Amino acid sequence: MTDYLSTGALPDEYAQLAKTVRDFTRSVVAPVAAEHDRNHTFPYEVIAGMAELGLFGLPFPEEYGGQGGDYFALCLALEELAKADQSVAITLEAGVSLGAMPVYRFGTEAQKQEWLPQLTSGKSLAAFGLTEPGAGSDAGGTRTTATEDGADWVINGSKQFITNSGTDITKLVTVTAVTGVKDGGKKEISTILVPASTPGFTAEPAYDKVGWHASDTHPLSFDDVRVPRENLLGERGRGYANFLRILDEGRIAIAALSVGAAQGCVDESVRYAKEREAFGRPIGANQAIAFKIARMEARAHTARTAYYDAAALMLSGKPFKKQASIAKLAASEAAMDNARDATQIFGGYGFMNEYAVARHYRDSKILEIGEGTTEVQLMLIAREAGL
Ligand SMILES: Cc1cc2nc3c(=O)[nH]c(=O)nc-3n(C[C@H](O)[C@H](O)[C@H](O)COP(=O)(O)OP(=O)(O)OC[C@H]3O[C@@H](n4cnc5c(N)ncnc54)[C@H](O)[C@@H]3O)c2cc1C
């Protein structure tokens, strides 16, 4: 990884990875995306193919079954997948950056040995349960509790909107919970590993979402869920700080996914604008359409440079919080704006669910909400700017 990454000249190993995932997306992901969207089914066979390619192990060392790559490699894979199917891309994003990464970053050696090989292989999925009915943007409002009882933690409470939490291959849910009160009266929040098979843990029926129909999202309930004390992940009371770090990184990944969605809309629109005729010529021959597509391309490109920049800073060990928020803000807005414009270019066909641009139109809205809303990104950027 070099300090500076150019969108026009990726080092060979990254370019090769992007091409491999692009080919896989065209041949395996795209052909079944509309069907899984229509049926609201989790695409197990596609996820198995991604696992075989090693995508779930991309940023992890080989000793834990990973590919020995880095976070930027993960971002490139997300961008390529999201061009055709955001549901598949978010399954990878949440599985790696929210599921496995907390174990890798904060786990003991024993926890890493137990969980990482199965997660990096893509044979199992882990979810990250932070959001609660009363605690989203204000995640410090966590009410779920974990109390000590002998050699165990006993967890009670609920989580909301948790990705990858109820699939047949979900093996682990990492949750934040209040474990006490700090000096000064603030909540002490810690992070605890809960194997999905633990009695008292329930993934409630899946949500009926506007988009991301092939991604798995559930409310979770914890009713006297008992796990050993060794399942504490990271230091007691560091749960809040640790998940902020995970979310900072995750924003770069969501930005990459959003750029993929934005670019997918450009690619579809270029193809359609050449093909579709009105008034005796291709609609793309009208400057109104060509300029709309030019703006879409510019948005995708600008957002891409923003996530490349944030990733380069992160991987060189420099502060990247502001750049990650800027990238997430710019890229999620680019995805939503491009989805709206692409749908317009497709006319009535753009309003038909079977078309990829219609799926992007429904899928892209959540990009402005998940892993920190647009308003949260603006708060973070304003704070970094000194306000
Ligand atoms: C499909 C999907 C998948 C998800 N996956 C996960 C997951 O895997 N794990 C997980 O933990 N969570 C997950 N989430 C939750 C997601 O991160 C939250 O929905 C998001 O952080 C917003 O929280 P909230 O929904 O409680 O909205 P709220 O925090 O209640 O916000 C409501 C509105 O108020 C605005 N707002 C709040 N505070 C302020 C302020 N101070 N100033 C200005 N505006 C403000 C927000 O920007 C928003 O517009 C997922 C959500 C969805 C929909």
Coordinates of N, CA and C in Angstrom, one line a residue, residues 110-312:
A110 N -6.9 -16.4 22.2 CA -7.8 -17.5 22.2 C -9.1 -17.2 21.4
Q111 N -9.6 -16.0 21.6 CA -10.8 -15.6 20.9 C -10.5 -15.5 19.4
K112 N -9.4 -15.0 19.0 CA -9.0 -15.0 17.6 C -8.9 -16.4 17.0
Q113 N -8.3 -17.3 17.7 CA -8.1 -18.7 17.2 C -9.5 -19.3 17.1
E114 N -10.4 -19.1 18.1 CA -11.7 -19.7 18.0 C -12.5 -19.2 16.9
W115 N -12.5 -17.9 16.7 CA -13.5 -17.3 15.7 C -13.0 -17.0 14.3
L116 N -11.8 -16.4 14.3 CA -11.4 -15.9 13.0 C -11.3 -16.9 11.8
P117 N -10.7 -18.1 12.1 CA -10.6 -19.0 10.9 C -12.0 -19.3 10.3
Q118 N -13.1 -19.4 11.1 CA -14.4 -19.7 10.5 C -15.0 -18.5 9.8
L119 N -14.7 -17.3 10.4 CA -15.2 -16.1 9.8 C -14.5 -15.7 8.5
T120 N -13.2 -15.8 8.6 CA -12.4 -15.4 7.4 C -12.6 -16.3 6.2
S121 N -13.0 -17.6 6.5 CA -13.3 -18.5 5.4 C -14.6 -18.2 4.7
G122 N -15.4 -17.4 5.4 CA -16.8 -17.1 4.9 C -17.8 -18.2 5.1
K123 N -17.3 -19.2 5.8 CA -18.3 -20.4 6.1 C -19.2 -20.0 7.2
S124 N -18.8 -19.1 8.1 CA -19.7 -18.6 9.2 C -19.7 -17.0 9.1
L125 N -20.8 -16.5 9.6 CA -20.9 -15.0 9.6 C -21.0 -14.5 11.1
A126 N -20.5 -13.3 11.3 CA -20.7 -12.7 12.6 C -21.4 -11.4 12.4
A127 N -22.2 -11.0 13.4 CA -22.9 -9.7 13.3 C -22.5 -8.8 14.4
F128 N -22.8 -7.5 14.3 CA -22.4 -6.5 15.3 C -23.6 -5.8 15.8
G129 N -24.0 -6.0 17.0 CA -25.2 -5.5 17.6 C -24.9 -4.3 18.5
L130 N -25.1 -3.1 17.9 CA -24.9 -1.9 18.6 C -26.2 -1.1 18.8
T131 N -27.0 -1.0 17.7 CA -28.2 -0.2 17.7 C -29.3 -0.9 18.5
E132 N -30.0 0.0 19.2 CA -31.2 -0.5 20.0 C -32.4 0.4 19.7
P133 N -33.6 -0.1 20.1 CA -34.8 0.7 19.8 C -34.6 2.1 20.3
G134 N -33.9 2.4 21.4 CA -33.8 3.7 21.9 C -32.4 4.3 21.7
A135 N -31.5 3.6 21.0 CA -30.1 4.1 20.8 C -29.6 3.8 19.4
G136 N -29.6 4.8 18.6 CA -29.1 4.7 17.2 C -27.9 5.6 17.1
S137 N -28.2 6.8 16.5 CA -27.1 7.8 16.4 C -26.5 8.0 17.8
D138 N -27.3 8.1 18.8 CA -26.9 8.3 20.2 C -26.6 6.9 20.8
A139 N -25.5 6.3 20.3 CA -25.3 4.8 20.7 C -25.0 4.7 22.2
G140 N -24.6 5.8 22.8 CA -24.3 5.8 24.2 C -25.6 5.5 25.1
G141 N -26.7 5.6 24.4 CA -28.0 5.4 25.1 C -28.3 3.9 25.3
T142 N -27.3 3.1 25.0 CA -27.5 1.6 25.2 C -28.2 1.2 26.5
R143 N -29.2 0.4 26.4 CA -29.9 -0.1 27.6 C -29.7 -1.6 27.9
T144 N -29.2 -2.3 26.9 CA -28.9 -3.7 27.1 C -27.9 -3.8 28.3
T145 N -28.1 -4.8 29.2 CA -27.2 -4.9 30.3 C -26.5 -6.3 30.3
A146 N -25.3 -6.3 30.8 CA -24.6 -7.6 31.1 C -24.2 -7.5 32.5
T147 N -24.7 -8.4 33.3 CA -24.3 -8.5 34.7 C -23.5 -9.7 35.0
E148 N -22.6 -9.6 36.0 CA -21.7 -10.7 36.3 C -22.5 -11.6 37.3
D149 N -22.4 -12.9 37.0 CA -23.0 -13.9 37.9 C -22.1 -15.1 37.9
G150 N -21.3 -15.2 39.0 CA -20.3 -16.3 39.1 C -19.3 -16.2 37.9
A151 N -19.2 -17.2 37.1 CA -18.2 -17.2 36.1 C -18.7 -16.7 34.8
D152 N -20.0 -16.1 34.8 CA -20.7 -15.8 33.6 C -21.1 -14.3 33.5
W153 N -21.4 -13.9 32.3 CA -22.1 -12.6 32.1 C -23.6 -13.1 31.8
V154 N -24.5 -12.3 32.3 CA -25.9 -12.6 32.0 C -26.5 -11.3 31.3
I155 N -26.9 -11.5 30.0 CA -27.3 -10.4 29.1 C -28.8 -10.3 29.0
N156 N -29.3 -9.1 29.1 CA -30.7 -8.9 28.9 C -30.9 -7.6 28.1
G157 N -31.8 -7.6 27.2 CA -32.1 -6.4 26.4 C -32.5 -6.8 25.0
S158 N -32.4 -5.7 24.1 CA -32.7 -6.0 22.7 C -31.8 -5.1 21.8
K159 N -31.7 -5.5 20.6 CA -30.9 -4.8 19.6 C -31.9 -4.7 18.4
Q160 N -31.6 -3.7 17.5 CA -32.4 -3.4 16.4 C -31.7 -3.3 15.1
F161 N -32.3 -3.7 14.0 CA -31.7 -3.6 12.7 C -30.3 -4.2 12.5
I162 N -30.1 -5.4 12.9 CA -28.8 -6.0 12.9 C -28.5 -6.9 11.7
T163 N -27.6 -6.5 10.9 CA -27.3 -7.2 9.6 C -26.6 -8.5 9.9
N164 N -26.9 -9.5 9.1 CA -26.3 -10.8 9.1 C -26.6 -11.6 10.4
S165 N -27.6 -11.2 11.1 CA -27.8 -11.8 12.5 C -28.6 -13.0 12.5
G166 N -29.3 -13.3 11.4 CA -30.2 -14.5 11.5 C -30.1 -15.5 10.3
T167 N -29.0 -15.5 9.7 CA -28.8 -16.5 8.5 C -28.5 -17.9 9.1
D168 N -28.6 -18.9 8.2 CA -28.2 -20.2 8.6 C -26.8 -20.4 9.0
I169 N -25.9 -19.4 8.5 CA -24.5 -19.5 8.8 C -24.0 -18.5 9.8
T170 N -25.0 -17.8 10.5 CA -24.6 -16.8 11.5 C -24.2 -17.6 12.8
K171 N -23.0 -17.4 13.2 CA -22.5 -18.1 14.4 C -22.2 -17.3 15.6
L172 N -22.1 -15.9 15.3 CA -21.6 -15.1 16.4 C -22.3 -13.7 16.3
V173 N -22.7 -13.2 17.5 CA -23.2 -11.8 17.5 C -22.4 -11.0 18.6
T174 N -21.7 -10.0 18.2 CA -21.0 -9.2 19.2 C -21.9 -8.1 19.6
V175 N -22.1 -7.9 20.9 CA -23.0 -6.9 21.4 C -22.4 -5.9 22.3
T176 N -22.9 -4.7 22.3 CA -22.5 -3.7 23.3 C -23.5 -3.8 24.4
A177 N -23.0 -3.7 25.7 CA -24.0 -3.8 26.8 C -23.4 -2.9 28.0
V178 N -24.3 -2.5 28.8 CA -23.9 -1.7 30.0 C -23.5 -2.7 31.0
T179 N -22.2 -2.6 31.5 CA -21.7 -3.5 32.5 C -21.5 -2.9 33.8
G180 N -21.9 -1.6 34.0 CA -21.7 -0.9 35.3 C -21.8 0.6 35.1
V181 N -21.3 1.3 36.1 CA -21.3 2.7 36.1 C -19.9 3.2 36.4
K182 N -19.5 4.2 35.6 CA -18.1 4.7 35.7 C -18.1 5.8 36.8
D183 N -16.9 6.1 37.3 CA -16.8 7.3 38.2 C -17.4 8.5 37.5
G184 N -18.2 9.2 38.1 CA -18.9 10.4 37.5 C -20.2 10.0 37.0
G185 N -20.6 8.8 37.1 CA -22.0 8.4 36.9 C -22.3 8.0 35.4
K186 N -21.3 8.0 34.5 CA -21.6 7.6 33.1 C -21.7 6.1 33.0
K187 N -22.4 5.6 32.0 CA -22.5 4.2 31.8 C -21.2 3.6 31.4
E188 N -20.9 2.4 32.0 CA -19.7 1.7 31.5 C -20.2 0.7 30.5
I189 N -19.8 0.9 29.2 CA -20.2 0.0 28.1 C -19.1 -0.9 27.7
S190 N -19.4 -2.2 27.6 CA -18.4 -3.2 27.2 C -19.0 -4.0 26.0
T191 N -18.1 -4.7 25.4 CA -18.5 -5.5 24.2 C -18.3 -7.0 24.6
I192 N -19.3 -7.8 24.2 CA -19.3 -9.2 24.6 C -19.7 -10.1 23.4
L193 N -19.0 -11.2 23.3 CA -19.2 -12.2 22.2 C -20.3 -13.1 22.6
V194 N -21.4 -13.2 21.8 CA -22.5 -14.1 22.1 C -22.6 -15.1 20.9
P195 N -22.2 -16.4 21.1 CA -22.5 -17.4 20.1 C -24.0 -17.5 19.8
A196 N -24.3 -17.6 18.5 CA -25.7 -17.5 18.1 C -26.5 -18.6 18.6
S197 N -25.9 -19.7 19.1 CA -26.6 -20.9 19.6 C -26.9 -20.7 21.1
T198 N -26.5 -19.6 21.7 CA -26.7 -19.5 23.2 C -28.2 -19.4 23.6
P199 N -28.7 -20.3 24.5 CA -30.1 -20.2 24.9 C -30.4 -18.8 25.4
G200 N -31.6 -18.3 25.0 CA -32.1 -17.0 25.4 C -31.9 -15.9 24.4
F201 N -31.0 -16.3 23.4 CA -30.7 -15.3 22.3 C -31.7 -15.7 21.2
T202 N -32.4 -14.7 20.7 CA -33.4 -14.9 19.6 C -33.2 -13.8 18.5
A203 N -33.1 -14.3 17.2 CA -33.2 -13.4 16.1 C -34.7 -13.4 15.7
E204 N -35.3 -12.3 16.0 CA -36.8 -12.2 15.7 C -37.0 -12.2 14.2
P205 N -38.2 -12.3 13.7 CA -38.5 -12.3 12.3 C -37.9 -11.1 11.5
A206 N -37.4 -11.4 10.3 CA -36.7 -10.3 9.5 C -37.6 -9.1 9.2
Y207 N -37.0 -8.0 9.1 CA -37.8 -6.8 8.7 C -38.2 -6.8 7.3
D208 N -39.3 -6.1 7.0 CA -39.8 -5.9 5.6 C -39.2 -4.5 5.2
K209 N -38.1 -4.5 4.5 CA -37.3 -3.3 4.2 C -37.7 -2.7 2.9
V210 N -37.4 -1.4 2.7 CA -37.6 -0.7 1.4 C -36.6 -1.3 0.4
G211 N -35.4 -1.6 0.8 CA -34.4 -2.1 -0.1 C -33.5 -3.1 0.6
W212 N -32.4 -3.5 -0.1 CA -31.5 -4.5 0.5 C -32.2 -5.7 0.8
H213 N -33.1 -6.2 -0.1 CA -34.0 -7.3 0.2 C -33.3 -8.6 0.4
A214 N -32.1 -8.7 -0.2 CA -31.4 -10.0 -0.1 C -30.3 -9.9 1.0
S215 N -30.4 -8.9 1.8 CA -29.5 -8.8 3.0 C -30.3 -9.2 4.2
D216 N -29.7 -9.8 5.2 CA -30.4 -10.4 6.3 C -30.4 -9.4 7.5
T217 N -31.6 -8.9 7.9 CA -31.6 -7.9 9.0 C -32.7 -8.3 10.0
H218 N -32.4 -8.3 11.3 CA -33.3 -8.7 12.3 C -33.3 -7.8 13.6
P219 N -34.4 -7.8 14.3 CA -34.3 -7.3 15.7 C -33.8 -8.5 16.5
L220 N -33.1 -8.3 17.6 CA -32.5 -9.3 18.4 C -33.0 -9.2 19.8
S221 N -33.3 -10.3 20.5 CA -33.7 -10.2 21.9 C -32.8 -11.1 22.7
F222 N -32.5 -10.6 23.9 CA -31.6 -11.3 24.9 C -32.3 -11.5 26.2
D223 N -32.6 -12.7 26.5 CA -33.4 -13.0 27.7 C -32.6 -13.9 28.6
D224 N -31.9 -13.3 29.6 CA -31.0 -14.1 30.5 C -30.0 -14.9 29.7
V225 N -29.4 -14.3 28.7 CA -28.4 -15.0 27.9 C -27.1 -15.1 28.7
R226 N -26.6 -16.3 28.9 CA -25.5 -16.6 29.8 C -24.3 -17.0 29.0
V227 N -23.2 -16.2 29.0 CA -22.0 -16.6 28.4 C -20.8 -16.4 29.4
P228 N -19.7 -17.2 29.2 CA -18.6 -17.1 30.1 C -18.0 -15.7 30.1
R229 N -17.4 -15.4 31.3 CA -16.7 -14.1 31.4 C -15.6 -13.9 30.4
E230 N -15.0 -15.0 29.9 CA -13.9 -14.8 28.9 C -14.5 -14.3 27.6
N231 N -15.8 -14.2 27.4 CA -16.4 -13.7 26.2 C -16.3 -12.2 26.1
L232 N -15.9 -11.5 27.2 CA -15.7 -10.1 27.1 C -14.7 -9.8 26.0
L233 N -15.0 -8.9 25.0 CA -14.1 -8.6 23.9 C -13.5 -7.2 24.2
G234 N -12.2 -7.3 24.3 CA -11.4 -6.0 24.6 C -11.6 -5.7 26.1
E235 N -11.1 -4.5 26.5 CA -11.1 -4.2 27.9 C -12.5 -3.8 28.4
R236 N -12.8 -4.2 29.6 CA -14.1 -3.8 30.2 C -14.2 -2.3 30.2
G237 N -15.3 -1.7 29.8 CA -15.6 -0.3 29.8 C -15.0 0.4 28.5
R238 N -14.4 -0.4 27.6 CA -13.8 0.3 26.4 C -14.7 0.0 25.2
G239 N -15.9 -0.6 25.5 CA -16.8 -0.9 24.4 C -17.2 0.3 23.5
Y240 N -17.4 1.4 24.1 CA -17.8 2.6 23.3 C -16.7 3.1 22.4
A241 N -15.5 3.2 23.0 CA -14.3 3.6 22.3 C -14.0 2.6 21.1
N242 N -14.1 1.4 21.5 CA -13.8 0.3 20.5 C -14.8 0.4 19.3
F243 N -16.1 0.5 19.6 CA -17.0 0.5 18.4 C -16.8 1.8 17.6
L244 N -16.4 2.9 18.2 CA -16.2 4.1 17.4 C -15.1 3.9 16.4
R245 N -14.0 3.2 16.8 CA -12.9 2.8 15.9 C -13.5 1.9 14.8
I246 N -14.3 1.0 15.1 CA -14.8 0.1 14.1 C -15.7 0.8 13.1
L247 N -16.5 1.8 13.7 CA -17.4 2.5 12.8 C -16.6 3.5 11.9
D248 N -15.5 4.1 12.4 CA -14.7 4.9 11.6 C -14.2 4.2 10.3
E249 N -13.6 3.0 10.6 CA -13.2 2.2 9.5 C -14.3 1.8 8.5
G250 N -15.4 1.4 9.2 CA -16.6 0.9 8.4 C -17.1 2.0 7.5
R251 N -16.9 3.2 7.8 CA -17.4 4.3 7.0 C -16.7 4.3 5.6
I252 N -15.4 4.0 5.7 CA -14.6 3.9 4.4 C -15.2 2.8 3.6
A253 N -15.5 1.7 4.2 CA -16.1 0.5 3.5 C -17.4 0.9 2.9
I254 N -18.3 1.5 3.7 CA -19.6 1.9 3.2 C -19.4 2.9 2.0
A255 N -18.4 3.8 2.2 CA -18.2 4.7 1.1 C -17.8 4.0 -0.2
A256 N -17.0 3.0 -0.1 CA -16.6 2.2 -1.3 C -17.8 1.5 -1.9
L257 N -18.6 0.9 -1.0 CA -19.9 0.3 -1.5 C -20.8 1.3 -2.2
S258 N -20.9 2.5 -1.6 CA -21.7 3.5 -2.2 C -21.2 4.0 -3.6
V259 N -19.8 4.0 -3.7 CA -19.2 4.4 -5.0 C -19.6 3.3 -6.0
G260 N -19.6 2.1 -5.6 CA -20.0 1.0 -6.5 C -21.4 1.2 -7.0
A261 N -22.3 1.5 -6.1 CA -23.7 1.8 -6.5 C -23.8 2.9 -7.4
A262 N -23.0 4.0 -7.1 CA -23.1 5.2 -8.0 C -22.5 4.9 -9.4
Q263 N -21.5 4.1 -9.4 CA -20.9 3.7 -10.7 C -21.8 2.8 -11.5
G264 N -22.4 1.9 -10.8 CA -23.3 0.9 -11.4 C -24.4 1.7 -12.1
C265 N -24.9 2.8 -11.5 CA -25.9 3.6 -12.1 C -25.4 4.3 -13.4
V266 N -24.2 4.7 -13.4 CA -23.6 5.4 -14.5 C -23.5 4.3 -15.7
D267 N -22.9 3.2 -15.4 CA -22.7 2.1 -16.4 C -24.0 1.7 -17.1
E268 N -25.1 1.5 -16.2 CA -26.4 1.2 -16.8 C -26.9 2.3 -17.6
S269 N -26.7 3.5 -17.2 CA -27.3 4.7 -17.9 C -26.6 4.9 -19.3
V270 N -25.3 4.7 -19.3 CA -24.6 4.9 -20.6 C -25.1 3.9 -21.6
R271 N -25.2 2.6 -21.1 CA -25.7 1.6 -22.0 C -27.1 1.9 -22.5
Y272 N -27.9 2.3 -21.6 CA -29.3 2.5 -22.0 C -29.5 3.7 -22.9
A273 N -28.7 4.8 -22.6 CA -28.8 6.0 -23.4 C -28.4 5.8 -24.8
K274 N -27.5 4.8 -25.1 CA -27.1 4.5 -26.5 C -28.1 3.7 -27.2
E275 N -28.8 2.9 -26.4 CA -29.7 1.9 -27.0 C -31.1 2.4 -27.2
R276 N -31.6 3.2 -26.2 CA -33.0 3.6 -26.3 C -33.2 4.8 -27.2
E277 N -34.1 4.6 -28.1 CA -34.4 5.7 -29.1 C -35.7 6.4 -28.8
A278 N -35.7 7.8 -29.0 CA -36.9 8.6 -28.9 C -36.7 9.7 -29.9
F279 N -37.8 10.1 -30.6 CA -37.7 11.1 -31.6 C -36.6 10.8 -32.7
G280 N -36.5 9.5 -33.0 CA -35.7 9.1 -34.1 C -34.2 9.0 -33.8
R281 N -33.8 9.1 -32.5 CA -32.3 9.0 -32.2 C -32.1 8.5 -30.8
P282 N -30.9 8.0 -30.5 CA -30.7 7.5 -29.1 C -30.9 8.7 -28.1
I283 N -31.5 8.4 -27.0 CA -31.7 9.5 -26.0 C -30.4 10.1 -25.6
G284 N -29.3 9.4 -25.6 CA -28.0 9.9 -25.2 C -27.5 11.0 -26.1
A285 N -28.1 11.1 -27.3 CA -27.6 12.1 -28.3 C -28.1 13.5 -27.8
N286 N -29.1 13.5 -26.9 CA -29.5 14.8 -26.3 C -28.6 15.2 -25.2
Q287 N -28.2 16.5 -25.3 CA -27.2 16.9 -24.3 C -27.7 16.9 -22.9
A288 N -29.1 17.0 -22.7 CA -29.7 17.0 -21.4 C -29.4 15.7 -20.7
I289 N -29.4 14.6 -21.5 CA -29.1 13.2 -21.0 C -27.6 13.1 -20.8
A290 N -26.9 13.5 -21.8 CA -25.4 13.3 -21.8 C -24.8 14.0 -20.6
F291 N -25.3 15.3 -20.3 CA -24.8 16.1 -19.2 C -25.2 15.4 -17.9
K292 N -26.4 14.9 -17.8 CA -26.8 14.2 -16.6 C -25.9 13.1 -16.3
I293 N -25.5 12.3 -17.3 CA -24.6 11.2 -17.1 C -23.2 11.7 -16.8
A294 N -22.8 12.8 -17.4 CA -21.5 13.3 -17.1 C -21.4 13.7 -15.6
R295 N -22.5 14.3 -15.1 CA -22.5 14.7 -13.7 C -22.5 13.4 -12.8
M296 N -23.2 12.4 -13.2 CA -23.2 11.1 -12.4 C -21.8 10.6 -12.4
E297 N -21.1 10.6 -13.5 CA -19.7 10.0 -13.6 C -18.8 10.9 -12.6
A298 N -19.0 12.2 -12.7 CA -18.2 13.1 -11.8 C -18.4 12.8 -10.4
R299 N -19.7 12.6 -10.0 CA -20.0 12.3 -8.6 C -19.3 11.0 -8.1
A300 N -19.4 10.0 -9.0 CA -18.8 8.7 -8.6 C -17.3 8.8 -8.5
H301 N -16.7 9.5 -9.4 CA -15.3 9.7 -9.4 C -14.8 10.5 -8.2
T302 N -15.5 11.6 -7.9 CA -15.1 12.4 -6.7 C -15.2 11.6 -5.4
A303 N -16.3 10.9 -5.3 CA -16.5 10.1 -4.1 C -15.4 9.0 -4.0
R304 N -15.0 8.4 -5.2 CA -14.0 7.4 -5.2 C -12.6 8.0 -4.6
T305 N -12.3 9.1 -5.1 CA -11.0 9.7 -4.7 C -11.1 10.0 -3.1
A306 N -12.3 10.3 -2.6 CA -12.4 10.6 -1.2 C -12.2 9.3 -0.4
Y307 N -12.7 8.1 -0.9 CA -12.5 6.9 -0.1 C -11.1 6.4 -0.2
Y308 N -10.5 6.6 -1.4 CA -9.1 6.2 -1.6 C -8.2 7.0 -0.6
D309 N -8.5 8.3 -0.5 CA -7.7 9.1 0.4 C -7.9 8.6 1.8
A310 N -9.1 8.4 2.3 CA -9.3 8.0 3.7 C -8.6 6.6 3.9
A311 N -8.7 5.7 3.0 CA -8.1 4.4 3.1 C -6.6 4.5 3.2
A312 N -6.0 5.4 2.3 CA -4.6 5.6 2.3 C -4.1 6.1 3.7

